[in-house]
Tab-separated table of C-alpha atoms in Angstrom:
chain	number	residue	atom	x	y	z
A	1	UNK	CA	-0.233	-1.324	3.463
A	2	UNK	CA	-0.150	-0.063	6.960
A	3	UNK	CA	-1.955	3.281	6.170
A	4	UNK	CA	-5.223	4.293	7.662
A	5	UNK	CA	-7.598	2.991	5.003
A	6	UNK	CA	-5.559	-0.372	4.861
A	7	UNK	CA	-5.790	-0.899	8.674
A	8	UNK	CA	-9.565	0.093	8.699
A	9	UNK	CA	-10.267	-2.287	5.759
A	10	UNK	CA	-8.120	-5.232	7.007
A	11	UNK	CA	-9.713	-4.765	10.596
A	12	UNK	CA	-13.129	-4.842	9.198
A	13	UNK	CA	-12.553	-7.903	7.115
A	14	UNK	CA	-10.852	-9.700	10.024
A	15	UNK	CA	-13.424	-8.794	12.704
A	16	UNK	CA	-16.299	-9.909	10.187
A	17	UNK	CA	-14.843	-13.047	8.670
A	18	UNK	CA	-12.130	-14.235	11.025
A	19	UNK	CA	-9.385	-16.450	9.874
A	20	UNK	CA	-11.040	-17.381	6.716
A	21	UNK	CA	-10.111	-14.000	5.226
A	22	UNK	CA	-6.407	-14.947	5.572
A	23	UNK	CA	-6.225	-16.702	2.403
A	24	UNK	CA	-7.638	-13.479	0.519
A	25	UNK	CA	-4.910	-11.481	2.170
A	26	UNK	CA	-2.320	-13.851	0.872
A	27	UNK	CA	-3.638	-13.989	-2.592
A	28	UNK	CA	-3.919	-10.065	-2.744
A	29	UNK	CA	-0.531	-9.692	-1.493
A	30	UNK	CA	0.971	-11.877	-4.187
A	31	UNK	CA	-0.968	-9.766	-6.720
A	32	UNK	CA	0.516	-6.653	-5.194
A	33	UNK	CA	4.120	-8.009	-5.586
A	34	UNK	CA	3.484	-8.824	-9.261
A	35	UNK	CA	1.984	-5.446	-9.991
A	36	UNK	CA	4.691	-3.533	-7.967
A	37	UNK	CA	7.337	-5.539	-9.643
A	38	UNK	CA	6.142	-4.686	-13.139
A	39	UNK	CA	5.940	-1.060	-12.297
A	40	UNK	CA	9.521	-1.266	-10.938
A	41	UNK	CA	10.687	-3.084	-13.892
A	42	UNK	CA	9.055	-0.518	-16.293
A	43	UNK	CA	10.824	2.254	-14.503
A	44	UNK	CA	14.370	0.638	-14.528
A	45	UNK	CA	14.192	-0.376	-18.244
A	46	UNK	CA	12.685	2.747	-19.600
A	47	UNK	CA	13.811	5.357	-17.096
A	48	UNK	CA	10.414	6.852	-17.277
A	49	UNK	CA	7.159	7.226	-15.137
A	50	UNK	CA	3.964	5.574	-15.733
A	51	UNK	CA	2.239	8.775	-17.049
A	52	UNK	CA	4.967	9.197	-19.766
A	53	UNK	CA	4.506	5.638	-20.870
A	54	UNK	CA	0.834	6.081	-21.221
A	55	UNK	CA	1.302	9.280	-22.993
A	56	UNK	CA	3.715	7.760	-25.428
A	57	UNK	CA	1.630	4.651	-26.058
A	58	UNK	CA	-1.862	6.025	-26.084
A	59	UNK	CA	-1.724	9.938	-26.565
A	60	UNK	CA	-2.438	12.958	-24.497
A	61	UNK	CA	-6.161	12.376	-24.021
A	62	UNK	CA	-5.855	8.961	-22.621
A	63	UNK	CA	-3.091	10.272	-20.361
A	64	UNK	CA	-5.191	13.291	-19.191
A	65	UNK	CA	-8.172	10.850	-18.307
A	66	UNK	CA	-5.682	8.546	-16.475
A	67	UNK	CA	-4.223	11.508	-14.528
A	68	UNK	CA	-7.655	12.700	-13.589
A	69	UNK	CA	-8.763	9.376	-12.287
A	70	UNK	CA	-5.445	9.330	-10.380
A	71	UNK	CA	-6.106	12.801	-8.815
A	72	UNK	CA	-9.526	11.685	-7.736
A	73	UNK	CA	-8.391	8.431	-6.172
A	74	UNK	CA	-5.514	10.089	-4.530
A	75	UNK	CA	-7.946	12.794	-3.033
A	76	UNK	CA	-10.052	9.973	-1.509
A	77	UNK	CA	-6.956	8.224	-0.242
A	78	UNK	CA	-5.549	11.504	1.308
A	79	UNK	CA	-8.863	12.277	2.921
A	80	UNK	CA	-8.914	8.838	4.506
A	81	UNK	CA	-5.153	9.292	5.643
A	82	UNK	CA	-6.014	12.558	7.370
A	83	UNK	CA	-9.127	11.138	8.962
A	84	UNK	CA	-7.097	8.131	10.267
A	85	UNK	CA	-4.708	10.707	11.860
A	86	UNK	CA	-7.583	12.623	13.369
A	87	UNK	CA	-9.015	9.424	14.904
A	88	UNK	CA	-5.435	8.285	16.208
A	89	UNK	CA	-5.063	11.851	17.846
A	90	UNK	CA	-8.343	11.301	19.604
A	91	UNK	CA	-6.923	8.113	21.290
A	92	UNK	CA	-4.523	10.530	22.884
A	93	UNK	CA	-6.895	13.312	23.742
A	94	UNK	CA	-6.181	15.525	20.876
A	95	UNK	CA	-9.130	16.901	19.112
A	96	UNK	CA	-9.678	15.876	15.504
A	97	UNK	CA	-10.155	19.629	14.689
A	98	UNK	CA	-6.538	20.107	15.797
A	99	UNK	CA	-4.952	16.969	14.731
A	100	UNK	CA	-6.336	16.964	11.048
A	101	UNK	CA	-5.235	20.440	10.160
A	102	UNK	CA	-1.857	20.075	11.693
A	103	UNK	CA	-1.242	16.802	9.938
A	104	UNK	CA	-2.311	18.270	6.571
A	105	UNK	CA	0.068	21.272	7.179
A	106	UNK	CA	2.934	19.011	8.121
A	107	UNK	CA	2.492	16.764	5.031
A	108	UNK	CA	2.161	19.722	2.851
A	109	UNK	CA	5.479	21.172	4.084
A	110	UNK	CA	7.171	17.887	3.813
A	111	UNK	CA	5.981	17.378	0.184
A	112	UNK	CA	6.722	21.040	-1.080
A	113	UNK	CA	9.952	21.726	0.911
A	114	UNK	CA	11.276	18.481	2.236
A	115	UNK	CA	14.051	16.330	0.885
A	116	UNK	CA	12.642	13.095	-0.696
A	117	UNK	CA	15.828	11.331	0.206
A	118	UNK	CA	15.532	12.092	3.992
A	119	UNK	CA	11.600	11.608	4.045
A	120	UNK	CA	12.078	8.352	2.452
A	121	UNK	CA	14.528	7.178	5.040
A	122	UNK	CA	12.252	8.525	7.869
A	123	UNK	CA	9.274	6.640	6.512
A	124	UNK	CA	11.346	3.570	6.149
A	125	UNK	CA	12.148	3.626	9.815
A	126	UNK	CA	8.334	4.366	10.570
A	127	UNK	CA	7.527	1.161	8.727
A	128	UNK	CA	9.417	-0.681	11.355
A	129	UNK	CA	6.193	-0.147	13.555
A	130	UNK	CA	4.718	-3.158	11.809
A	131	UNK	CA	6.853	-5.142	14.247
A	132	UNK	CA	4.125	-4.363	16.812
A	133	UNK	CA	1.771	-6.577	14.938
A	134	UNK	CA	4.093	-9.541	15.157
A	135	UNK	CA	4.732	-9.073	18.707
A	136	UNK	CA	0.896	-8.735	19.241
A	137	UNK	CA	0.262	-11.952	17.426
A	138	UNK	CA	2.739	-13.889	19.545
A	139	UNK	CA	1.478	-12.464	22.786
A	140	UNK	CA	-2.219	-13.570	22.054
A	141	UNK	CA	-1.133	-17.086	21.105
A	142	UNK	CA	-3.646	-17.857	18.395
A	143	UNK	CA	-4.512	-21.516	17.225
A	144	UNK	CA	-1.531	-21.545	14.599
A	145	UNK	CA	-2.995	-24.831	13.133
A	146	UNK	CA	-6.253	-22.899	12.142
A	147	UNK	CA	-4.362	-19.978	11.155
A	148	UNK	CA	-2.172	-21.956	8.658
A	149	UNK	CA	-5.087	-23.869	7.176
A	150	UNK	CA	-7.136	-20.813	6.719
A	151	UNK	CA	-4.137	-18.994	5.089
A	152	UNK	CA	-3.315	-21.906	2.699
A	153	UNK	CA	-6.964	-23.051	1.885
A	154	UNK	CA	-8.856	-20.368	-0.095
A	155	UNK	CA	-12.410	-19.770	1.179
A	156	UNK	CA	-14.787	-17.727	-0.896
A	157	UNK	CA	-18.471	-16.945	-0.340
A	158	UNK	CA	-20.886	-15.664	-3.083
A	159	UNK	CA	-22.314	-13.121	-0.741
A	160	UNK	CA	-22.562	-9.467	-1.447
A	161	UNK	CA	-20.885	-8.403	1.822
A	162	UNK	CA	-17.972	-10.844	1.343
A	163	UNK	CA	-17.481	-9.839	-2.204
A	164	UNK	CA	-17.454	-6.210	-1.171
A	165	UNK	CA	-14.872	-6.925	1.508
A	166	UNK	CA	-12.723	-8.691	-1.065
A	167	UNK	CA	-12.969	-5.646	-3.568
A	168	UNK	CA	-12.124	-3.292	-0.674
A	169	UNK	CA	-9.108	-5.249	0.330
A	170	UNK	CA	-7.909	-5.373	-3.228
A	171	UNK	CA	-8.582	-1.623	-3.699
A	172	UNK	CA	-6.708	-0.669	-0.582
A	173	UNK	CA	-3.680	-2.979	-1.334
A	174	UNK	CA	-3.256	-2.706	-5.007
A	175	UNK	CA	-3.591	1.083	-5.498
A	176	UNK	CA	-3.213	3.428	-8.653
A	177	UNK	CA	-0.859	5.756	-6.662
A	178	UNK	CA	1.230	2.854	-5.659
A	179	UNK	CA	1.895	1.889	-9.300
A	180	UNK	CA	2.745	5.434	-10.385
A	181	UNK	CA	4.838	6.149	-7.232
A	182	UNK	CA	6.772	2.960	-7.519
A	183	UNK	CA	7.666	3.502	-11.271
A	184	UNK	CA	8.424	7.211	-10.708
A	185	UNK	CA	10.644	6.581	-7.719
A	186	UNK	CA	12.811	3.776	-9.449
A	187	UNK	CA	13.164	6.102	-12.595
A	188	UNK	CA	13.897	9.219	-10.545
A	189	UNK	CA	16.690	7.278	-8.663
A	190	UNK	CA	18.154	6.625	-12.191
A	191	UNK	CA	18.660	2.739	-11.399
A	192	UNK	CA	20.280	0.750	-14.100
A	193	UNK	CA	19.290	-2.684	-15.304
A	194	UNK	CA	22.193	-4.091	-13.519
A	195	UNK	CA	20.621	-2.711	-10.181
A	196	UNK	CA	17.205	-4.316	-10.982
A	197	UNK	CA	17.876	-7.628	-9.046
A	198	UNK	CA	18.155	-5.517	-5.766
A	199	UNK	CA	15.041	-3.391	-6.696
A	200	UNK	CA	13.102	-6.835	-7.146
A	201	UNK	CA	14.056	-7.778	-3.628
A	202	UNK	CA	13.166	-4.507	-2.286
A	203	UNK	CA	9.828	-4.453	-3.876
A	204	UNK	CA	8.947	-7.973	-2.994
A	205	UNK	CA	10.101	-7.711	0.653
A	206	UNK	CA	8.447	-4.571	0.914
A	207	UNK	CA	4.930	-5.746	-0.026
A	208	UNK	CA	5.396	-8.906	2.098
A	209	UNK	CA	6.466	-7.113	4.987
A	210	UNK	CA	3.535	-4.910	4.858
Protein backbone atom coordinates (compact mmCIF):
# COMPACT_ATOMS: atom_id res chain seq x y z
CA UNK A 1 0.00 0.00 0.00
CA UNK A 2 3.02 2.26 -0.11
CA UNK A 3 3.24 2.27 -3.88
CA UNK A 4 2.92 5.42 -5.97
CA UNK A 5 -0.85 5.14 -6.69
CA UNK A 6 -1.53 4.39 -3.03
CA UNK A 7 0.49 7.34 -1.74
CA UNK A 8 -1.14 9.67 -4.27
CA UNK A 9 -4.65 8.50 -3.38
CA UNK A 10 -4.18 8.59 0.40
CA UNK A 11 -2.51 12.00 0.21
CA UNK A 12 -5.39 13.36 -1.85
CA UNK A 13 -7.98 11.98 0.55
CA UNK A 14 -6.13 13.22 3.63
CA UNK A 15 -5.46 16.71 2.29
CA UNK A 16 -9.08 17.08 1.20
CA UNK A 17 -11.01 15.51 4.09
CA UNK A 18 -8.54 15.58 6.98
CA UNK A 19 -8.90 13.19 9.89
CA UNK A 20 -12.47 12.23 8.99
CA UNK A 21 -11.12 9.90 6.29
CA UNK A 22 -9.16 7.81 8.83
CA UNK A 23 -12.18 5.63 9.61
CA UNK A 24 -12.48 4.83 5.90
CA UNK A 25 -8.81 3.78 5.85
CA UNK A 26 -9.39 1.53 8.86
CA UNK A 27 -12.44 -0.15 7.29
CA UNK A 28 -10.68 -0.63 3.94
CA UNK A 29 -7.61 -2.09 5.67
CA UNK A 30 -9.78 -4.64 7.47
CA UNK A 31 -11.32 -5.52 4.11
CA UNK A 32 -7.86 -5.90 2.60
CA UNK A 33 -6.80 -8.27 5.38
CA UNK A 34 -9.92 -10.41 4.79
CA UNK A 35 -9.43 -10.57 1.00
CA UNK A 36 -5.68 -11.26 1.18
CA UNK A 37 -6.20 -13.90 3.87
CA UNK A 38 -8.77 -15.64 1.66
CA UNK A 39 -6.34 -15.65 -1.27
CA UNK A 40 -3.53 -17.02 0.89
CA UNK A 41 -5.81 -19.70 2.33
CA UNK A 42 -6.90 -20.85 -1.13
CA UNK A 43 -3.25 -21.01 -2.17
CA UNK A 44 -2.28 -23.14 0.84
CA UNK A 45 -5.27 -25.50 0.63
CA UNK A 46 -5.30 -26.05 -3.15
CA UNK A 47 -1.67 -25.43 -4.05
CA UNK A 48 -2.94 -23.53 -7.11
CA UNK A 49 -3.16 -19.92 -8.25
CA UNK A 50 -6.30 -17.83 -8.69
CA UNK A 51 -6.39 -18.26 -12.47
CA UNK A 52 -6.17 -22.06 -12.14
CA UNK A 53 -9.14 -22.13 -9.79
CA UNK A 54 -11.18 -19.81 -12.03
CA UNK A 55 -10.48 -22.07 -15.02
CA UNK A 56 -11.43 -25.23 -13.12
CA UNK A 57 -14.65 -23.70 -11.81
CA UNK A 58 -15.85 -21.50 -14.67
CA UNK A 59 -14.00 -22.65 -17.80
CA UNK A 60 -11.53 -21.16 -20.25
CA UNK A 61 -13.68 -18.27 -21.55
CA UNK A 62 -14.30 -16.76 -18.12
CA UNK A 63 -10.63 -17.26 -17.28
CA UNK A 64 -9.58 -15.46 -20.47
CA UNK A 65 -11.89 -12.54 -19.59
CA UNK A 66 -10.53 -12.43 -16.04
CA UNK A 67 -6.92 -12.45 -17.25
CA UNK A 68 -7.62 -9.74 -19.85
CA UNK A 69 -9.15 -7.59 -17.11
CA UNK A 70 -6.13 -8.28 -14.93
CA UNK A 71 -3.73 -7.28 -17.71
CA UNK A 72 -5.55 -3.97 -18.24
CA UNK A 73 -5.59 -3.27 -14.49
CA UNK A 74 -1.92 -4.19 -14.19
CA UNK A 75 -1.04 -1.96 -17.13
CA UNK A 76 -2.68 1.01 -15.42
CA UNK A 77 -0.91 0.19 -12.15
CA UNK A 78 2.46 -0.18 -13.88
CA UNK A 79 2.11 3.15 -15.67
CA UNK A 80 1.21 4.82 -12.35
CA UNK A 81 4.23 3.22 -10.66
CA UNK A 82 6.63 4.42 -13.34
CA UNK A 83 5.05 7.88 -13.22
CA UNK A 84 5.59 7.91 -9.45
CA UNK A 85 9.27 7.02 -9.91
CA UNK A 86 9.61 9.77 -12.50
CA UNK A 87 8.04 12.30 -10.12
CA UNK A 88 10.31 11.15 -7.28
CA UNK A 89 13.34 11.45 -9.56
CA UNK A 90 12.50 15.07 -10.30
CA UNK A 91 12.62 15.80 -6.56
CA UNK A 92 16.32 14.92 -6.79
CA UNK A 93 16.89 16.84 -10.02
CA UNK A 94 16.69 13.80 -12.31
CA UNK A 95 14.67 14.32 -15.50
CA UNK A 96 11.53 12.20 -15.83
CA UNK A 97 12.71 11.31 -19.33
CA UNK A 98 15.70 9.58 -17.75
CA UNK A 99 14.15 8.21 -14.54
CA UNK A 100 11.13 6.58 -16.19
CA UNK A 101 12.97 4.56 -18.89
CA UNK A 102 15.73 3.52 -16.48
CA UNK A 103 13.14 2.38 -13.91
CA UNK A 104 11.20 0.45 -16.56
CA UNK A 105 14.41 -1.23 -17.73
CA UNK A 106 15.52 -2.20 -14.21
CA UNK A 107 12.10 -3.60 -13.35
CA UNK A 108 12.04 -5.60 -16.59
CA UNK A 109 15.47 -7.07 -15.86
CA UNK A 110 14.45 -7.92 -12.30
CA UNK A 111 11.26 -9.66 -13.47
CA UNK A 112 12.85 -11.57 -16.35
CA UNK A 113 16.28 -12.39 -14.92
CA UNK A 114 16.12 -11.86 -11.17
CA UNK A 115 15.70 -14.43 -8.40
CA UNK A 116 12.28 -14.16 -6.77
CA UNK A 117 13.74 -15.28 -3.44
CA UNK A 118 16.30 -12.47 -3.41
CA UNK A 119 14.00 -9.80 -4.83
CA UNK A 120 11.34 -10.62 -2.24
CA UNK A 121 13.83 -10.11 0.60
CA UNK A 122 15.06 -6.86 -0.96
CA UNK A 123 11.50 -5.52 -1.21
CA UNK A 124 10.76 -6.56 2.37
CA UNK A 125 13.74 -4.47 3.50
CA UNK A 126 12.47 -1.53 1.41
CA UNK A 127 9.09 -1.81 3.13
CA UNK A 128 10.80 -0.74 6.35
CA UNK A 129 10.79 2.75 4.85
CA UNK A 130 7.24 2.97 6.20
CA UNK A 131 8.87 3.65 9.57
CA UNK A 132 9.45 7.17 8.21
CA UNK A 133 5.69 7.76 8.31
CA UNK A 134 5.53 6.76 11.97
CA UNK A 135 8.47 9.00 12.88
CA UNK A 136 6.91 11.90 10.96
CA UNK A 137 3.60 11.53 12.79
CA UNK A 138 5.38 11.57 16.16
CA UNK A 139 7.39 14.66 15.17
CA UNK A 140 4.40 16.75 14.04
CA UNK A 141 2.48 15.92 17.26
CA UNK A 142 -1.13 15.79 15.99
CA UNK A 143 -4.09 16.04 18.40
CA UNK A 144 -4.23 12.34 19.27
CA UNK A 145 -7.71 12.59 20.77
CA UNK A 146 -9.13 13.86 17.49
CA UNK A 147 -7.16 11.27 15.53
CA UNK A 148 -8.48 8.41 17.67
CA UNK A 149 -12.06 9.64 17.53
CA UNK A 150 -11.95 10.13 13.75
CA UNK A 151 -10.49 6.65 13.31
CA UNK A 152 -13.05 4.83 15.46
CA UNK A 153 -16.17 6.86 14.58
CA UNK A 154 -17.03 6.36 10.87
CA UNK A 155 -17.99 9.45 8.91
CA UNK A 156 -19.52 9.24 5.47
CA UNK A 157 -20.71 11.99 3.17
CA UNK A 158 -23.19 11.43 0.37
CA UNK A 159 -21.22 13.71 -1.90
CA UNK A 160 -19.89 12.65 -5.33
CA UNK A 161 -16.33 13.78 -4.53
CA UNK A 162 -16.28 11.91 -1.20
CA UNK A 163 -17.74 8.73 -2.72
CA UNK A 164 -15.18 8.92 -5.53
CA UNK A 165 -12.37 9.27 -2.96
CA UNK A 166 -13.70 6.21 -1.09
CA UNK A 167 -13.85 4.17 -4.32
CA UNK A 168 -10.32 5.28 -5.24
CA UNK A 169 -9.08 4.27 -1.79
CA UNK A 170 -10.71 0.85 -2.07
CA UNK A 171 -9.34 0.39 -5.59
CA UNK A 172 -5.76 1.27 -4.68
CA UNK A 173 -5.81 -0.88 -1.53
CA UNK A 174 -7.71 -4.04 -2.47
CA UNK A 175 -6.25 -4.67 -5.92
CA UNK A 176 -6.84 -7.52 -8.43
CA UNK A 177 -3.10 -8.08 -8.85
CA UNK A 178 -2.76 -8.30 -5.06
CA UNK A 179 -5.17 -11.25 -4.93
CA UNK A 180 -3.50 -13.07 -7.84
CA UNK A 181 -0.02 -12.38 -6.48
CA UNK A 182 -0.82 -13.42 -2.92
CA UNK A 183 -2.32 -16.75 -3.89
CA UNK A 184 0.38 -17.50 -6.47
CA UNK A 185 3.23 -16.65 -4.09
CA UNK A 186 1.81 -18.92 -1.39
CA UNK A 187 1.18 -21.76 -3.86
CA UNK A 188 4.63 -21.41 -5.47
CA UNK A 189 6.32 -21.70 -2.09
CA UNK A 190 4.57 -25.03 -1.58
CA UNK A 191 3.30 -24.12 1.87
CA UNK A 192 1.35 -26.85 3.66
CA UNK A 193 -1.77 -26.43 5.77
CA UNK A 194 0.35 -26.85 8.90
CA UNK A 195 2.25 -23.68 7.85
CA UNK A 196 -0.92 -21.66 7.37
CA UNK A 197 -1.00 -20.14 10.85
CA UNK A 198 2.28 -18.37 10.05
CA UNK A 199 1.01 -17.31 6.63
CA UNK A 200 -2.10 -15.81 8.22
CA UNK A 201 0.05 -13.78 10.63
CA UNK A 202 2.26 -12.71 7.72
CA UNK A 203 -0.68 -11.55 5.58
CA UNK A 204 -2.49 -9.74 8.42
CA UNK A 205 0.63 -8.00 9.73
CA UNK A 206 1.70 -7.02 6.21
CA UNK A 207 -1.62 -5.34 5.43
CA UNK A 208 -1.76 -3.59 8.80
CA UNK A 209 1.85 -2.43 8.45
CA UNK A 210 1.09 -0.95 5.03
